[in-house]
Amino acid sequence: MSANFDLNALSGINAASNGLAVISNNLANSQSVGFKSSRAEFSDMFSGSQNSAGNGVRVEAITQDFTQGTINNTGRDLDMALDGEGFFVLADKSGQYDNIYSRNGSFKLDKDGILTDQSGNPVQGYLLNEALSTETNPVFATTLGNIDLDDLNKVPKETSEMIFNINLNGQEDYNLSSPTAVATTGSVGTAANLAALLDPDNAVAEYGGTADFSTSKLIYDSLGGEHRITASFYKRGVVDSATSNSDFNGDGTTDKYSSWIVSYTLEDYDEATGTYITSGVDNTTTGLASGGNTSMLFELRFDDQGALQAVYEPNDTDPAAISGDSPALDANGEPIFDNLTGWTDVGSVDPSMSWLVNNPTTGASDPLNFTADFADMSGHAGTYNIRGVSQNGYQVGDLIGLSTDADGVIQANYSNGRSVSVAQLAVANFADKNAMEKLGSQTYAESFGSGTAQLGTPQSNGLGEIVSGALEYSNVDTAAELVNMIQTQRTYQASAQVISTSQTLTQTILNL
C-alpha cells in the first residue's frame, strides 16, 4: 500500500512540475509578440476494477490558447497585426518546410528589399500582376511568392496609357475667337481655327480664342525623362437631331449631340527661363513641310444626356487640308459640324498618340507612344470636374515608406511620387491549430494532425483583418498565471507531503 501511495504522489509531483513549467513559460513570454499561452491538461490513471483507488495523474496534453492578444499601435510601417483568425505565411529559409506560420507581424526589409520576419523568413503574398493591372485597378496573382518592395522602381517605365475622367460643362457657350466674332466665322470649328489649334507653332494665323478648360499631366519617356502634356478643351457647338448625321443608338434616326475639340500639346521645362516650352511633335506628321504638328486634335461627341458617344481624329493631319471648308449653315444660320470629311471615328478607348520628343542623353528625338482612354468623359451641365487624370509611367525611385490596408494590400510609396499596390498578404488557417508543430520563435509548421493550410487573404472566408502600424502582443493573463502558479505549487507540496506521510507510516510499521 505504501508503494502505491508513493507512486501516486510521485505522479502528482511530476504533473505539477510540468504544470509549473508551462506557467513559467507563459510568464516568461508575457511580452513576446504573437505568443499564445498554454495550459497543462491533467487526466487520472486507472487500472483494474472500478473501486480501484487509482494510479495517479498524468499530463494529458499541453493546449495552446489561440484567442486574440492585445493589439498595440507602434507607428512602424512594417509592423502588422492580425485581428481575428489566421496566421501570416512565411517561406522557411532553412528549407525544411515549404511554409511556416506565425502571428508575429514584426517584419523588416532585407538587403535585397524582400519583406521578411525578424529571423529572415520571407513573408508570402499574392504579387501584383503587372500585365493585367492598371494604376487604379490592381490585379494580384493567385500563387504565393516573396514580396519584393525594391524591384518595381529600379528602372523607369515609359508612359503607355493615359486615362481622362473629366466632366466638361455641358452648358458652356461654343468657343469664339473673340467676344465680338460671329459664330459662323469665329467658331473653333472653322478650318482656319482648327489648323491653328493643330499646329499652333507653325500656323499662319494664331487662334485668337482661349480654351474653355485645360489640365496638365507629367508623362515619361523610356529613360524616365519628364514631359508635360496639356489637354485644352474647346466647346465647338451643339447639333440638333434635325441637322445631325450621327445615329448613336442605331435606331435609324439621327441624334442631337454636343461637339468638343480637345487639343494636346507636349512641353519640356526650360531651366534657363523657368518656363515650359513646346518640345514634342506629332510623330505621324514629321514628313510635312512644317516639320510636324505641335498639337494633336480629337473631337468628342456627347449625347443630350451628357454621355460620350464618339471620338474622332483628323485622318489628314496637314493643317491646310483639315475640315475642308468653313462649316455649312443650317436653316437658323448656325454652323453644321457633321461634315466628317477628313475625320475618322477612333472610339473612346485606346486611340493612340505618337510623339517625337528630345532625348537629353542621346541628343536625338525618340518616339513616345501611348494610348488615351476617354471612356469616362462626360458632358453634364454646371461645372468642370477632374475626377481623375492618370498615366502609368514613372522615373526611377527609392522606397520611402509603405502602408497596408485592412485587406492586406501593401501600398509602397517611392521617392518618384509613385504609390503602388505591390502585393496582397496571404493568411492561413488550420482545422486543428493545437496539432500544428511548434518550431519556436512564435512559428508553427503544418502537420498531419493540423490538416492542410487553408489559404486566403485578410477579411475573406472568416480570416482576420490587418491592422497596420501595430503588433499583437501575448495573450498571457499574468494575474491568472500567478494564481495558477500558487495552486499548482500547493498541489506539488501536497504530493510531496503524501510521500513524507507514507515514509512515516512505513517507519511505524517497521518499529512494531
CSV table of N, CA, C and O in Angstrom, one decimal, residues 317-361:
chain,number,residue,atom,x,y,z
A,317,THR,N,-3.7,65.1,-91.3
A,317,THR,CA,-3.2,66.0,-90.3
A,317,THR,C,-2.4,67.2,-90.9
A,317,THR,O,-1.7,67.9,-90.2
A,318,ASP,N,-2.6,67.4,-92.2
A,318,ASP,CA,-2.0,68.6,-92.8
A,318,ASP,C,-2.9,69.8,-92.4
A,318,ASP,O,-4.1,69.8,-92.8
A,319,PRO,N,-2.5,70.8,-91.7
A,319,PRO,CA,-3.4,71.9,-91.3
A,319,PRO,C,-4.1,72.5,-92.5
A,319,PRO,O,-5.2,73.0,-92.3
A,320,ALA,N,-3.5,72.5,-93.7
A,320,ALA,CA,-4.1,73.1,-94.8
A,320,ALA,C,-5.3,72.3,-95.3
A,320,ALA,O,-6.2,72.8,-96.0
A,321,ALA,N,-5.4,71.0,-95.0
A,321,ALA,CA,-6.4,70.2,-95.5
A,321,ALA,C,-7.5,69.9,-94.5
A,321,ALA,O,-8.6,69.4,-94.9
A,322,ILE,N,-7.3,70.1,-93.2
A,322,ILE,CA,-8.2,69.7,-92.2
A,322,ILE,C,-9.6,70.4,-92.4
A,322,ILE,O,-9.6,71.6,-92.6
A,323,SER,N,-10.6,69.6,-92.3
A,323,SER,CA,-12.0,70.1,-92.3
A,323,SER,C,-12.5,70.7,-93.6
A,323,SER,O,-13.6,71.0,-93.7
A,324,GLY,N,-11.6,70.8,-94.6
A,324,GLY,CA,-12.0,71.3,-95.8
A,324,GLY,C,-12.4,72.8,-95.7
A,324,GLY,O,-11.5,73.6,-95.6
A,325,ASP,N,-13.7,73.1,-95.8
A,325,ASP,CA,-14.1,74.5,-95.8
A,325,ASP,C,-14.8,74.8,-94.5
A,325,ASP,O,-14.9,74.0,-93.6
A,326,SER,N,-15.2,76.1,-94.4
A,326,SER,CA,-15.9,76.5,-93.2
A,326,SER,C,-17.2,75.7,-93.1
A,326,SER,O,-17.7,75.3,-94.1
A,327,PRO,N,-17.7,75.5,-91.9
A,327,PRO,CA,-18.9,74.6,-91.8
A,327,PRO,C,-20.1,75.2,-92.6
A,327,PRO,O,-20.3,76.4,-92.7
A,328,ALA,N,-20.9,74.3,-93.1
A,328,ALA,CA,-22.2,74.8,-93.7
A,328,ALA,C,-23.1,75.3,-92.7
A,328,ALA,O,-23.0,75.0,-91.5
A,329,LEU,N,-24.1,76.0,-93.1
A,329,LEU,CA,-25.1,76.6,-92.2
A,329,LEU,C,-26.4,75.9,-92.2
A,329,LEU,O,-26.8,75.5,-93.3
A,330,ASP,N,-27.1,75.8,-91.1
A,330,ASP,CA,-28.4,75.2,-91.1
A,330,ASP,C,-29.4,76.3,-91.3
A,330,ASP,O,-29.1,77.5,-91.6
A,331,ALA,N,-30.7,76.0,-91.2
A,331,ALA,CA,-31.8,77.0,-91.5
A,331,ALA,C,-31.8,78.2,-90.6
A,331,ALA,O,-32.2,79.3,-91.0
A,332,ASN,N,-31.2,78.0,-89.4
A,332,ASN,CA,-31.1,79.1,-88.5
A,332,ASN,C,-29.8,79.9,-88.6
A,332,ASN,O,-29.5,80.8,-87.7
A,333,GLY,N,-29.0,79.6,-89.6
A,333,GLY,CA,-27.8,80.3,-89.7
A,333,GLY,C,-26.6,79.8,-88.8
A,333,GLY,O,-25.6,80.5,-88.7
A,334,GLU,N,-26.9,78.7,-88.1
A,334,GLU,CA,-25.9,78.1,-87.2
A,334,GLU,C,-25.0,77.1,-88.0
A,334,GLU,O,-25.5,76.4,-88.9
A,335,PRO,N,-23.7,77.0,-87.6
A,335,PRO,CA,-22.8,76.0,-88.3
A,335,PRO,C,-23.2,74.6,-88.1
A,335,PRO,O,-23.7,74.2,-87.0
A,336,ILE,N,-23.1,73.8,-89.2
A,336,ILE,CA,-23.3,72.4,-89.1
A,336,ILE,C,-21.9,71.7,-89.0
A,336,ILE,O,-21.0,71.9,-89.8
A,337,PHE,N,-21.7,70.9,-88.0
A,337,PHE,CA,-20.4,70.3,-87.7
A,337,PHE,C,-20.3,68.8,-88.1
A,337,PHE,O,-19.4,68.1,-87.8
A,338,ASP,N,-21.3,68.4,-88.9
A,338,ASP,CA,-21.4,66.9,-89.2
A,338,ASP,C,-20.5,66.5,-90.4
A,338,ASP,O,-20.5,65.4,-90.7
A,339,ASN,N,-19.9,67.5,-91.0
A,339,ASN,CA,-19.1,67.1,-92.2
A,339,ASN,C,-17.9,66.3,-91.7
A,339,ASN,O,-16.9,66.8,-91.1
A,340,LEU,N,-18.0,65.0,-91.9
A,340,LEU,CA,-16.9,64.1,-91.4
A,340,LEU,C,-15.8,63.9,-92.4
A,340,LEU,O,-14.9,63.0,-92.2
A,341,THR,N,-15.8,64.6,-93.5
A,341,THR,CA,-14.7,64.5,-94.4
A,341,THR,C,-13.4,64.9,-93.7
A,341,THR,O,-13.3,66.0,-93.1
A,342,GLY,N,-12.4,64.1,-93.7
A,342,GLY,CA,-11.2,64.4,-93.0
A,342,GLY,C,-11.1,63.9,-91.6
A,342,GLY,O,-10.1,64.1,-90.9
A,343,TRP,N,-12.2,63.3,-91.1
A,343,TRP,CA,-12.2,62.8,-89.7
A,343,TRP,C,-12.5,61.3,-89.6
A,343,TRP,O,-13.3,60.8,-90.4
A,344,THR,N,-12.0,60.6,-88.7
A,344,THR,CA,-12.2,59.2,-88.5
A,344,THR,C,-12.6,58.9,-87.1
A,344,THR,O,-12.0,59.4,-86.1
A,345,ASP,N,-13.6,58.0,-87.0
A,345,ASP,CA,-14.1,57.6,-85.6
A,345,ASP,C,-13.0,56.6,-85.1
A,345,ASP,O,-12.8,55.5,-85.6
A,346,VAL,N,-12.4,57.0,-83.9
A,346,VAL,CA,-11.4,56.1,-83.3
A,346,VAL,C,-11.8,55.5,-82.1
A,346,VAL,O,-11.1,54.8,-81.4
A,347,GLY,N,-13.1,55.6,-81.7
A,347,GLY,CA,-13.6,55.0,-80.4
A,347,GLY,C,-13.1,55.8,-79.2
A,347,GLY,O,-12.2,56.6,-79.3
A,348,SER,N,-13.8,55.5,-78.1
A,348,SER,CA,-13.4,56.2,-76.9
A,348,SER,C,-12.3,55.6,-76.0
A,348,SER,O,-11.8,56.2,-75.1
A,349,VAL,N,-11.9,54.4,-76.4
A,349,VAL,CA,-10.9,53.7,-75.6
A,349,VAL,C,-9.7,53.4,-76.5
A,349,VAL,O,-9.9,52.8,-77.6
A,350,ASP,N,-8.5,53.8,-76.1
A,350,ASP,CA,-7.3,53.4,-76.8
A,350,ASP,C,-7.0,54.1,-78.1
A,350,ASP,O,-6.3,53.5,-78.9
A,351,PRO,N,-7.5,55.3,-78.4
A,351,PRO,CA,-7.0,56.0,-79.5
A,351,PRO,C,-5.5,56.3,-79.2
A,351,PRO,O,-5.2,56.6,-78.1
A,352,SER,N,-4.7,56.2,-80.2
A,352,SER,CA,-3.2,56.3,-79.9
A,352,SER,C,-2.7,57.7,-80.2
A,352,SER,O,-3.2,58.4,-81.0
A,353,MET,N,-1.6,58.0,-79.5
A,353,MET,CA,-0.8,59.2,-79.7
A,353,MET,C,0.6,58.8,-79.9
A,353,MET,O,1.1,57.9,-79.2
A,354,SER,N,1.3,59.4,-80.9
A,354,SER,CA,2.7,59.1,-81.1
A,354,SER,C,3.4,60.4,-81.3
A,354,SER,O,3.1,61.2,-82.2
A,355,TRP,N,4.4,60.7,-80.4
A,355,TRP,CA,5.1,61.9,-80.3
A,355,TRP,C,6.6,61.7,-80.6
A,355,TRP,O,7.1,60.6,-80.3
A,356,LEU,N,7.3,62.7,-81.1
A,356,LEU,CA,8.7,62.7,-81.1
A,356,LEU,C,9.2,63.6,-80.0
A,356,LEU,O,8.8,64.8,-80.0
A,357,VAL,N,10.0,63.2,-79.1
A,357,VAL,CA,10.5,64.0,-78.0
A,357,VAL,C,12.0,64.0,-78.0
A,357,VAL,O,12.6,63.0,-78.4
A,358,ASN,N,12.6,65.0,-77.4
A,358,ASN,CA,14.0,65.1,-77.4
A,358,ASN,C,14.5,64.2,-76.2
A,358,ASN,O,14.0,64.2,-75.1
A,359,ASN,N,15.6,63.4,-76.6
A,359,ASN,CA,16.2,62.6,-75.6
A,359,ASN,C,17.5,63.3,-75.1
A,359,ASN,O,18.4,63.4,-75.8
A,360,PRO,N,17.5,63.7,-73.8
A,360,PRO,CA,18.7,64.5,-73.4
A,360,PRO,C,20.0,63.7,-73.3
A,360,PRO,O,21.0,64.3,-73.3
A,361,THR,N,19.8,62.4,-73.2
A,361,THR,CA,21.0,61.6,-73.1
A,361,THR,C,21.7,61.3,-74.5
A,361,THR,O,22.9,61.5,-74.6
